[in-house]
Amino acid sequence: MATTLDTWEPALSVRQVLSLERVLAGEPEVVAGASHLDRQVRWVHVAEAADVGVMLSGGEMVLTTGVLLAGDEDKQAEYVRSLHRAEAAAVVLGLGRAFPAAPDVMRRAAERCGLPMVVLHRPFPFAELTEEVQSRLVRRKFAAVSLSEAVRTELTALITAGAPLQRLLDEVARHSGCPVVVTNLAHRVLGTAGERPAVDDVLRDWERIARQAGGTEGDGWIRAELGGRGERWGRIVLCGYRGDTATGRLLADRAAEALVLHRMLGGTAACSWEEQSAQSLLTDLVSGVVPARQLLPRARAAGLPVNRRTFVPLVVRDGDTGRLDRLLRLLGLPGLVAELADGATAVLLSLARDQDAGALAAHFATRLRTESGSARTIVAAADPRVVWDDVPAGLREAQHVADAVADSAAALDIPPVVRLKDVHLRGLIRLLRDDPQVQSFAERELDGLLCETDEDLLSVLRTYLATGRNKSRTAQLHHVSRPALYRRLEAIQVRLGVDLDDFEQAASVHIALLAHDAQQQ
């Protein structure tokens, strides 16, 4: 449940209070509970009554001269125990006529309870300390309220403008000054923001951080739950927040509110955030802009097994990301799925070293075709990689194969899994399609057919060459009689000035046509 400003209280730690200039003038000395100085001080209370504990609500720093405790060790011990039961932050004893030195009974009791006990060696007006701390707490609350409202306003404006998840996280990271991570309930990272080196450091040790993020907060790890209507579906974590803990918690709560609102207004489910995370990772891998080694922490945090694994890069044409992800889960294959450009979808499998990568890829492709009901679904694969740094090249190779096969004529049979060796000349031409000399060659060879009115003849030529110059098959595919096909082939040969029965001339035209088609993609 998000914190509200009505219930939120600012705080200073005991350590921070003791470092104030006015307090230092009293020469403070911590005589017990030194390991608990990070306790939060919510208020300062001056009290001499022996039963002061009943008047406290928790988080108070109690100031006393001990005048009513002098000479009664039982009262001294009970005084400390009552403060402990009331969850006081600390007790400060001003030395003087009642206690010229720290009383051993109180000191031992405080140490046993883990209650910080501080003595002031020089006379010190308690009113000055009270005024100083209270004014600082008020200023901190005002600053926190201002920050809370600023963050809420900025995030709401981004949501209204249709900003993506990443933009919201970037804004939260800007305000928090630390890495921000969003996860699902299984601790799988859905999104990150912050300075890249700091984020990578967090993700590199994410398993340990995830365990701590799910338990007690500490060392600046502040979390807020994501969900609504009694259902939790994730959390946001500020990793290494260096400001005041209460302010950090308020900031995390405001961020959580915005993320829940983002999901509600955009109809965005947590699973689509997983898709966005996978898409960002695989897109960076394919592009090669970010070195693969730097992406390894992100892959591990996204739930992909990376230690001693075999990676199988696949690219699917005419495949829905939701169907692909469901199929991976059904087959028990660990992997990431993400949509790339031009209708291609990348699938990166992570298999154990003793698994048959080729057989599993073929099984996956066969099941995909069966479920999609289309024999034209293309699954292109690169050779398995056992080194993470080789994965980007594998994904690019699979993408190249998928693109080359997608250029094929409908008459060609497509195996369940297509590899580089299956695309032959078509694959080479696609690699060279942007070469100016190849472009000139294609235009020169096809010059007689490159006007809009000759598109039908160009289509006939494409099918004729793709079927190995099979006239019967070509006529069948174009739904024309053989005499009609002969007339069209004759027109093509006249326009191009070639003899298609001559193997070398037909091969030259075929290469030019492959280059022309590749340039149109």
Coordinates of C-alpha atoms in Angstrom, one line a residue:
M1 CA 0.0 0.0 0.0
A2 CA 1.4 3.4 -0.9
T3 CA 2.4 5.9 1.8
T4 CA 0.2 9.0 2.1
L5 CA 1.5 12.4 3.0
D6 CA -0.9 12.5 6.0
T7 CA 0.8 9.5 7.6
W8 CA 4.3 10.0 6.4
E9 CA 6.7 11.4 9.0
P10 CA 10.2 12.8 8.2
A11 CA 13.1 11.6 10.2
L12 CA 16.8 12.1 11.0
S13 CA 19.0 9.3 12.1
V14 CA 20.5 9.4 15.6
R15 CA 23.9 9.7 13.9
Q16 CA 22.8 12.8 12.0
V17 CA 21.4 14.4 15.1
L18 CA 24.7 13.8 17.0
S19 CA 26.6 15.5 14.1
L20 CA 24.6 18.8 14.4
E21 CA 26.8 21.7 15.4
R22 CA 24.7 22.6 18.4
V23 CA 24.9 19.0 19.7
L24 CA 28.6 18.8 19.2
A25 CA 29.0 21.8 21.5
G26 CA 27.7 19.5 24.3
E27 CA 30.5 17.0 23.6
P28 CA 28.3 14.0 23.1
E29 CA 29.6 10.5 23.8
V30 CA 27.9 7.3 22.7
V31 CA 28.2 4.9 25.7
A32 CA 25.8 2.2 24.6
G33 CA 24.1 0.9 21.4
A34 CA 26.7 2.3 19.0
S35 CA 25.7 -0.2 16.3
H36 CA 22.2 1.3 16.2
L37 CA 22.9 4.9 15.4
D38 CA 21.1 4.7 12.1
R39 CA 17.8 4.5 13.9
Q40 CA 15.4 7.2 12.7
V41 CA 14.5 10.1 15.0
R42 CA 11.0 11.2 14.4
W43 CA 10.7 13.7 17.2
V44 CA 12.6 15.0 20.3
H45 CA 11.1 14.7 23.7
V46 CA 12.3 16.2 27.0
A47 CA 11.2 14.1 29.9
E48 CA 12.3 13.5 33.5
A49 CA 9.4 11.1 34.6
A50 CA 10.5 7.6 35.4
D51 CA 7.6 6.1 33.4
V52 CA 8.2 8.2 30.3
G53 CA 7.7 5.2 28.1
V54 CA 3.9 5.4 28.4
M55 CA 4.0 8.9 26.8
L56 CA 5.9 7.8 23.7
S57 CA 4.7 6.5 20.3
G58 CA 8.0 5.4 18.9
G59 CA 10.9 7.1 17.1
E60 CA 11.6 9.7 19.8
M61 CA 15.0 10.9 21.0
V62 CA 14.4 11.3 24.8
L63 CA 16.5 14.0 26.6
T64 CA 16.9 13.8 30.4
T65 CA 19.1 14.9 33.2
G66 CA 18.0 11.8 35.2
V67 CA 17.2 13.9 38.3
L68 CA 14.4 11.6 39.3
L69 CA 16.5 8.5 38.8
A70 CA 19.5 9.3 40.9
G71 CA 20.2 6.9 43.6
D72 CA 17.8 4.2 42.5
E73 CA 19.4 1.6 40.2
D74 CA 16.1 -0.3 39.7
K75 CA 14.4 2.9 38.4
Q76 CA 17.4 3.5 36.2
A77 CA 17.2 0.0 34.6
E78 CA 13.4 0.2 34.3
Y79 CA 13.7 3.6 32.7
V80 CA 15.8 2.2 29.9
R81 CA 13.6 -0.8 29.5
S82 CA 10.5 1.3 29.2
L83 CA 12.2 3.4 26.4
H84 CA 13.0 0.2 24.6
R85 CA 9.4 -1.1 24.9
A86 CA 8.2 2.2 23.5
E87 CA 10.6 1.9 20.6
A88 CA 12.4 5.1 21.4
A89 CA 15.2 6.0 19.0
A90 CA 17.7 7.0 21.7
V91 CA 18.2 8.4 25.1
V92 CA 20.4 11.4 25.8
L93 CA 21.6 12.0 29.3
G94 CA 23.0 15.4 30.3
L95 CA 25.7 14.9 32.9
G96 CA 25.6 17.2 35.9
R97 CA 24.6 17.1 39.6
A98 CA 22.4 14.0 39.2
F99 CA 24.9 12.0 37.2
P100 CA 28.5 13.3 37.0
A101 CA 29.3 10.2 34.8
A102 CA 27.3 7.7 32.8
P103 CA 25.6 5.3 35.3
D104 CA 26.7 1.7 34.7
V105 CA 23.2 0.3 35.3
M106 CA 21.7 2.4 32.5
R107 CA 24.6 1.8 30.2
R108 CA 24.4 -2.0 30.6
A109 CA 20.6 -2.0 30.2
A110 CA 20.8 0.1 27.1
E111 CA 23.5 -2.1 25.6
R112 CA 21.4 -5.2 26.2
C113 CA 18.3 -3.6 24.6
G114 CA 20.3 -2.2 21.7
L115 CA 19.1 1.3 22.6
P116 CA 21.6 4.1 21.7
M117 CA 22.6 5.9 24.9
V118 CA 24.4 9.2 24.6
V119 CA 25.9 11.4 27.4
L120 CA 26.6 15.1 27.1
H121 CA 29.8 16.1 29.0
R122 CA 29.1 19.8 28.9
P123 CA 26.0 21.6 30.1
F124 CA 23.7 22.0 27.2
P125 CA 20.2 23.7 26.9
F126 CA 17.9 21.0 25.8
A127 CA 15.6 23.6 24.2
E128 CA 18.3 24.4 21.6
L129 CA 18.5 20.7 20.6
T130 CA 14.7 20.4 20.5
E131 CA 14.4 23.6 18.4
E132 CA 17.2 22.5 16.0
V133 CA 15.9 19.0 15.3
Q134 CA 12.2 20.0 15.1
S135 CA 13.0 22.8 12.6
R136 CA 15.0 20.4 10.5
L137 CA 12.3 17.8 10.5
V138 CA 9.7 20.4 9.4
R139 CA 12.0 21.5 6.6
R140 CA 12.6 17.9 5.6
K141 CA 8.8 17.2 5.5
F142 CA 8.2 20.3 3.4
A143 CA 11.0 19.2 1.0
A144 CA 9.6 15.7 0.8
V145 CA 6.1 17.0 0.1
S146 CA 7.4 19.2 -2.7
L147 CA 9.4 16.3 -4.1
S148 CA 6.4 14.0 -3.9
E149 CA 4.1 16.4 -5.7
A150 CA 6.8 17.2 -8.3
V151 CA 7.4 13.5 -9.1
R152 CA 3.6 12.8 -9.2
T153 CA 3.0 15.7 -11.5
E154 CA 5.8 14.9 -13.9
L155 CA 5.0 11.1 -14.1
T156 CA 1.3 11.8 -14.6
A157 CA 2.1 14.2 -17.4
L158 CA 4.3 11.6 -19.1
I159 CA 1.5 9.0 -18.8
T160 CA -1.0 11.4 -20.2
A161 CA 1.3 12.0 -23.2
G162 CA 1.5 8.3 -23.8
A163 CA 5.1 7.9 -22.8
P164 CA 6.5 4.3 -22.7
L165 CA 7.6 2.6 -19.5
Q166 CA 11.3 3.4 -20.1
R167 CA 10.6 7.2 -20.1
L168 CA 8.8 6.9 -16.7
L169 CA 11.7 4.9 -15.2
D170 CA 14.2 7.4 -16.5
E171 CA 12.4 10.2 -14.7
V172 CA 12.3 8.2 -11.4
A173 CA 16.0 7.5 -11.8
R174 CA 16.7 11.2 -12.3
H175 CA 15.0 12.1 -9.0
S176 CA 16.4 9.2 -7.0
G177 CA 20.0 9.5 -8.3
C178 CA 20.4 5.7 -8.2
P179 CA 19.6 2.7 -10.4
V180 CA 15.9 1.8 -10.7
V181 CA 14.7 -1.7 -11.4
V182 CA 11.2 -3.1 -12.1
T183 CA 10.7 -6.8 -11.7
N184 CA 7.8 -9.3 -11.7
L185 CA 7.1 -11.5 -8.7
A186 CA 9.7 -14.0 -9.8
H187 CA 12.4 -11.3 -9.6
R188 CA 12.7 -11.3 -13.4
V189 CA 13.8 -7.8 -14.5
L190 CA 11.3 -6.0 -16.7
G191 CA 12.9 -2.6 -16.9
T192 CA 15.9 -0.6 -15.6
A193 CA 17.0 3.0 -15.6
G194 CA 19.9 5.1 -14.3
E195 CA 23.6 5.5 -15.2
R196 CA 24.5 2.5 -17.3
P197 CA 27.6 1.5 -15.3
A198 CA 25.7 1.6 -12.0
V199 CA 22.8 -0.4 -13.5
D200 CA 25.2 -3.0 -14.9
D201 CA 26.8 -3.3 -11.4
V202 CA 23.3 -4.0 -9.9
L203 CA 22.3 -6.5 -12.6
R204 CA 25.7 -8.3 -12.3
D205 CA 24.8 -9.1 -8.7
W206 CA 21.1 -9.3 -9.2
E207 CA 20.4 -12.6 -7.6
R208 CA 21.7 -11.4 -4.2
I209 CA 20.0 -8.0 -4.6
A210 CA 16.7 -9.7 -5.6
R211 CA 16.8 -11.7 -2.4
Q212 CA 17.4 -8.6 -0.3
A213 CA 14.8 -6.6 -2.3
G214 CA 12.2 -9.1 -1.3
G215 CA 13.0 -8.9 2.4
T216 CA 14.1 -6.2 4.8
E217 CA 15.1 -2.9 3.3
G218 CA 18.7 -1.7 4.0
D219 CA 21.7 -0.1 2.5
G220 CA 19.5 2.1 0.3
W221 CA 17.5 -0.7 -1.3
I222 CA 14.0 0.6 -1.2
R223 CA 11.1 -1.2 -2.8
A224 CA 7.4 -0.6 -3.5
E225 CA 4.9 -3.2 -4.6
L226 CA 3.1 -3.0 -7.9
G227 CA -0.5 -4.1 -8.0
G228 CA -4.1 -3.3 -7.2
R229 CA -7.4 -4.8 -6.1
G230 CA -5.6 -7.2 -3.8
E231 CA -3.3 -8.6 -6.6
R232 CA 0.4 -8.0 -6.7
W233 CA 2.2 -8.4 -10.0
G234 CA 5.6 -6.8 -9.5
R235 CA 7.7 -4.3 -7.6
I236 CA 10.0 -1.3 -8.2
V237 CA 13.3 -1.2 -6.4
L238 CA 15.6 1.8 -5.8
C239 CA 19.0 0.3 -5.6
G240 CA 21.5 2.1 -3.4
Y241 CA 19.4 5.2 -2.7
R242 CA 21.7 7.6 -0.8
G243 CA 19.2 10.1 0.6
D244 CA 16.9 9.9 3.6
T245 CA 15.2 6.5 3.8
A246 CA 11.7 7.9 4.4
T247 CA 12.1 10.2 1.4
G248 CA 13.3 7.3 -0.7
R249 CA 10.3 5.2 0.3
L250 CA 8.0 8.1 -0.5
L251 CA 9.7 8.4 -4.0
A252 CA 9.3 4.7 -4.6
D253 CA 5.7 4.8 -3.6
R254 CA 5.0 7.7 -6.0
A255 CA 6.8 5.8 -8.8
A256 CA 4.7 2.6 -8.0
E257 CA 1.5 4.6 -8.2
A258 CA 2.5 5.9 -11.7
L259 CA 3.5 2.5 -13.0
V260 CA 0.1 1.0 -11.9
L261 CA -1.7 4.0 -13.5
H262 CA 0.4 3.5 -16.7
R263 CA -0.7 -0.1 -16.8
M264 CA -4.4 0.7 -16.2
L265 CA -4.6 3.5 -18.7
G266 CA -2.6 1.8 -21.4
G267 CA -4.0 -1.6 -20.9
T268 CA -0.4 -2.8 -20.5
A269 CA 0.0 -6.1 -18.7
A270 CA 3.1 -7.1 -16.8
C271 CA 3.8 -9.7 -19.5
S272 CA 4.1 -7.1 -22.2
W273 CA 6.7 -5.3 -20.1
E274 CA 8.6 -8.6 -20.2
E275 CA 8.3 -8.5 -24.0
Q276 CA 9.6 -4.9 -24.1
S277 CA 12.6 -6.0 -21.9
A278 CA 13.4 -8.9 -24.2
Q279 CA 12.9 -6.7 -27.3
S280 CA 15.4 -4.1 -26.0
L281 CA 17.9 -6.7 -25.1
L282 CA 17.7 -8.7 -28.4
T283 CA 17.6 -5.5 -30.5
D284 CA 20.8 -4.3 -28.8
L285 CA 22.4 -7.8 -29.4
V286 CA 21.5 -7.7 -33.1
S287 CA 22.6 -4.2 -33.7
G288 CA 26.0 -4.7 -32.1
V289 CA 26.0 -1.1 -30.8
V290 CA 26.5 -2.4 -27.3
P291 CA 29.2 -5.1 -26.8
A292 CA 27.7 -8.5 -26.0
R293 CA 29.7 -8.8 -22.8
Q294 CA 28.1 -5.6 -21.5
L295 CA 24.6 -7.1 -22.2
L296 CA 25.3 -10.3 -20.3
P297 CA 24.1 -8.9 -16.9
R298 CA 20.8 -7.8 -18.5
A299 CA 20.3 -11.2 -20.0
R300 CA 20.9 -13.0 -16.7
A301 CA 18.6 -10.6 -14.9
A302 CA 15.9 -11.1 -17.5
G303 CA 15.8 -14.7 -16.6
L304 CA 17.9 -16.2 -19.4
P305 CA 20.3 -18.9 -18.2
V306 CA 23.8 -17.9 -19.3
N307 CA 26.3 -20.1 -17.4
R308 CA 27.7 -23.1 -19.4
R309 CA 24.9 -22.9 -22.0
T310 CA 24.4 -23.5 -25.7
F311 CA 22.7 -20.5 -27.4
V312 CA 20.6 -21.1 -30.5
P313 CA 19.8 -17.9 -32.5
L314 CA 16.5 -18.1 -34.4
V315 CA 14.6 -15.6 -36.5
V316 CA 10.9 -16.4 -37.3
R317 CA 8.9 -14.9 -40.1
D318 CA 5.1 -14.8 -39.8
G319 CA 5.3 -15.6 -36.1
D320 CA 3.3 -14.0 -33.3
T321 CA 5.5 -13.2 -30.3
G322 CA 2.8 -14.3 -27.9
R323 CA 2.5 -17.7 -29.6
L324 CA 6.2 -18.1 -29.7
D325 CA 6.6 -17.3 -26.0
R326 CA 3.8 -19.7 -25.1
L327 CA 5.3 -22.5 -27.3
L328 CA 8.7 -22.0 -25.5
R329 CA 7.0 -22.4 -22.2
L330 CA 5.0 -25.4 -23.4
L331 CA 8.2 -27.2 -24.6
G332 CA 10.2 -26.2 -21.5
L333 CA 12.8 -24.3 -23.6
P334 CA 14.4 -21.4 -21.8
G335 CA 14.7 -18.4 -24.1
L336 CA 13.8 -14.8 -25.0
V337 CA 11.4 -13.7 -27.7
A338 CA 11.3 -10.2 -29.2
E339 CA 9.9 -8.6 -32.3
L340 CA 12.4 -7.1 -34.6
A341 CA 11.9 -4.8 -37.6
D342 CA 10.2 -5.8 -40.9
G343 CA 7.9 -8.5 -39.4
A344 CA 10.8 -10.7 -38.1
T345 CA 10.8 -12.1 -34.6
A346 CA 14.0 -13.1 -32.8
V347 CA 14.1 -16.1 -30.6
L348 CA 17.2 -16.9 -28.5
L349 CA 17.2 -20.4 -26.9
S350 CA 19.5 -21.2 -24.0
L351 CA 20.0 -25.0 -23.8
A352 CA 22.1 -27.2 -21.6
R353 CA 25.4 -28.3 -23.1
D354 CA 24.2 -31.9 -23.3
Q355 CA 21.0 -31.1 -25.2
D356 CA 20.7 -31.7 -29.0
A357 CA 20.3 -28.1 -30.3
G358 CA 19.5 -29.1 -33.9
A359 CA 16.8 -31.6 -32.9
L360 CA 15.2 -29.2 -30.4
A361 CA 15.2 -26.3 -33.0
A362 CA 13.6 -28.6 -35.5
H363 CA 10.9 -29.8 -33.0
F364 CA 10.2 -26.2 -32.1
A365 CA 9.8 -25.2 -35.8
T366 CA 7.6 -28.1 -36.6
R367 CA 5.3 -27.4 -33.6
L368 CA 5.2 -23.8 -34.6
R369 CA 4.0 -24.6 -38.1
T370 CA 1.4 -27.0 -36.8
E371 CA 0.0 -24.4 -34.4
S372 CA 0.1 -21.5 -36.8
G373 CA -1.5 -23.7 -39.6
S374 CA 0.8 -22.2 -42.2
A375 CA 3.4 -24.1 -44.1
R376 CA 4.9 -20.7 -45.1
T377 CA 6.1 -19.9 -41.6
I378 CA 9.8 -19.4 -41.8
V379 CA 12.2 -20.4 -39.0
A380 CA 15.8 -19.5 -39.8
A381 CA 18.6 -20.6 -37.5
A382 CA 22.3 -20.0 -37.2
D383 CA 24.7 -22.6 -35.9
P384 CA 24.6 -22.9 -32.1
R385 CA 26.9 -20.7 -30.1
V386 CA 28.6 -21.8 -26.8
V387 CA 30.3 -18.4 -26.2
W388 CA 28.0 -15.4 -25.3
D389 CA 30.1 -13.0 -27.3
D390 CA 29.3 -14.9 -30.5
V391 CA 25.5 -14.6 -30.1
P392 CA 25.1 -11.2 -31.9
A393 CA 26.7 -12.6 -35.0
G394 CA 24.5 -15.7 -34.8
L395 CA 21.3 -13.5 -34.6
R396 CA 22.4 -11.4 -37.5
E397 CA 23.1 -14.6 -39.5
A398 CA 19.7 -16.0 -38.7
Q399 CA 18.1 -12.7 -39.7
H400 CA 20.0 -12.7 -43.0
V401 CA 18.8 -16.3 -43.7
A402 CA 15.2 -15.4 -42.9
D403 CA 15.3 -12.3 -45.1
A404 CA 16.8 -14.4 -48.0
V405 CA 14.2 -17.1 -47.7
A406 CA 11.4 -14.5 -47.5
D407 CA 12.5 -13.3 -50.9
S408 CA 12.0 -16.7 -52.4
A409 CA 9.2 -17.5 -54.8
A410 CA 6.1 -19.2 -53.4
A411 CA 6.9 -22.2 -55.5
L412 CA 9.9 -23.1 -53.3
D413 CA 9.6 -25.7 -50.6
I414 CA 10.8 -24.4 -47.2
P415 CA 12.3 -26.9 -44.7
P416 CA 11.2 -26.6 -41.0
V417 CA 14.5 -24.9 -40.1
V418 CA 16.4 -23.0 -42.7
R419 CA 20.1 -22.4 -42.4
L420 CA 22.8 -20.5 -44.2
K421 CA 23.7 -23.4 -46.4
D422 CA 20.1 -23.6 -47.6
V423 CA 19.9 -20.1 -49.2
H424 CA 22.8 -20.7 -51.6
L425 CA 23.1 -18.0 -54.3
R426 CA 20.1 -16.1 -53.0
G427 CA 21.8 -15.5 -49.6
L428 CA 25.0 -14.2 -51.3
I429 CA 23.1 -11.8 -53.5
R430 CA 21.2 -10.4 -50.6
L431 CA 24.5 -9.7 -48.8
L432 CA 25.8 -7.9 -51.9
R433 CA 22.5 -6.1 -52.8
D434 CA 23.8 -2.6 -51.8
D435 CA 27.0 -2.9 -53.9
P436 CA 26.7 -0.2 -56.7
Q437 CA 28.2 -2.6 -59.2
V438 CA 25.7 -5.3 -58.4
Q439 CA 22.9 -2.7 -58.7
S440 CA 24.2 -1.6 -62.1
F441 CA 24.5 -5.2 -63.3
A442 CA 20.8 -5.9 -62.3
E443 CA 19.5 -2.8 -64.1
R444 CA 21.6 -3.5 -67.2
E445 CA 20.5 -7.2 -67.5
L446 CA 16.8 -6.4 -66.8
D447 CA 16.5 -3.0 -68.5
G448 CA 13.9 -4.3 -71.0
L449 CA 11.5 -5.3 -68.2
L450 CA 11.8 -2.7 -65.5
C451 CA 8.8 -0.5 -66.4
E452 CA 5.5 -0.8 -64.6
T453 CA 3.7 -2.2 -67.7
D454 CA 6.0 -5.2 -67.7
E455 CA 5.4 -6.3 -64.1
D456 CA 3.4 -9.4 -65.4
L457 CA 6.3 -10.5 -67.6
L458 CA 8.7 -10.0 -64.7
S459 CA 6.6 -12.1 -62.5
V460 CA 6.5 -14.9 -65.1
L461 CA 10.3 -14.7 -65.5
R462 CA 10.8 -14.9 -61.7
T463 CA 8.6 -18.1 -61.5
Y464 CA 10.2 -19.7 -64.6
L465 CA 13.7 -19.3 -63.2
A466 CA 12.8 -20.2 -59.6
T467 CA 11.3 -23.5 -60.8
G468 CA 14.4 -24.4 -62.7
R469 CA 12.9 -23.3 -66.1
N470 CA 10.0 -25.8 -65.7
K471 CA 7.5 -24.6 -68.3
S472 CA 4.6 -26.9 -67.1
R473 CA 5.0 -25.8 -63.5
T474 CA 5.2 -22.1 -64.5
A475 CA 2.1 -22.3 -66.6
Q476 CA 0.3 -24.0 -63.8
L477 CA 1.3 -21.4 -61.2
H478 CA 0.2 -18.5 -63.4
H479 CA -3.0 -20.2 -64.5
V480 CA -2.2 -19.9 -68.2
S481 CA -2.0 -22.4 -71.1
R482 CA 1.4 -23.6 -72.3
P483 CA 1.0 -21.7 -75.7
A484 CA 0.2 -18.5 -73.7
L485 CA 3.3 -19.1 -71.6
Y486 CA 5.5 -19.7 -74.7
R487 CA 4.3 -16.3 -76.1
R488 CA 5.2 -14.6 -72.8
L489 CA 8.6 -16.2 -72.6
E490 CA 9.3 -15.2 -76.2
A491 CA 8.4 -11.6 -75.4
I492 CA 10.7 -11.7 -72.4
Q493 CA 13.6 -13.0 -74.5
V494 CA 13.0 -10.3 -77.1
R495 CA 12.9 -7.5 -74.5
L496 CA 16.0 -8.7 -72.8
G497 CA 17.9 -9.8 -75.9
V498 CA 18.8 -13.2 -74.4
D499 CA 18.2 -16.9 -75.0
L500 CA 16.7 -18.4 -71.8
D501 CA 17.5 -21.9 -73.1
D502 CA 21.2 -21.0 -72.9
F503 CA 22.3 -21.9 -69.3
E504 CA 24.8 -19.1 -68.9
Q505 CA 22.5 -16.4 -70.2
A506 CA 19.6 -17.7 -68.1
A507 CA 21.9 -17.8 -65.0
S508 CA 23.0 -14.2 -65.7
V509 CA 19.3 -13.1 -65.8
H510 CA 18.5 -15.1 -62.7
I511 CA 21.3 -13.5 -60.7
A512 CA 20.2 -10.0 -61.9
L513 CA 16.6 -10.8 -60.9
L514 CA 17.7 -12.0 -57.5
A515 CA 19.7 -8.8 -57.0
H516 CA 16.7 -6.6 -58.2
D517 CA 14.3 -8.3 -55.8
A518 CA 16.8 -8.0 -52.9
Q519 CA 17.1 -4.3 -53.5
Q520 CA 13.3 -3.9 -53.3
Q521 CA 13.2 -5.4 -49.7

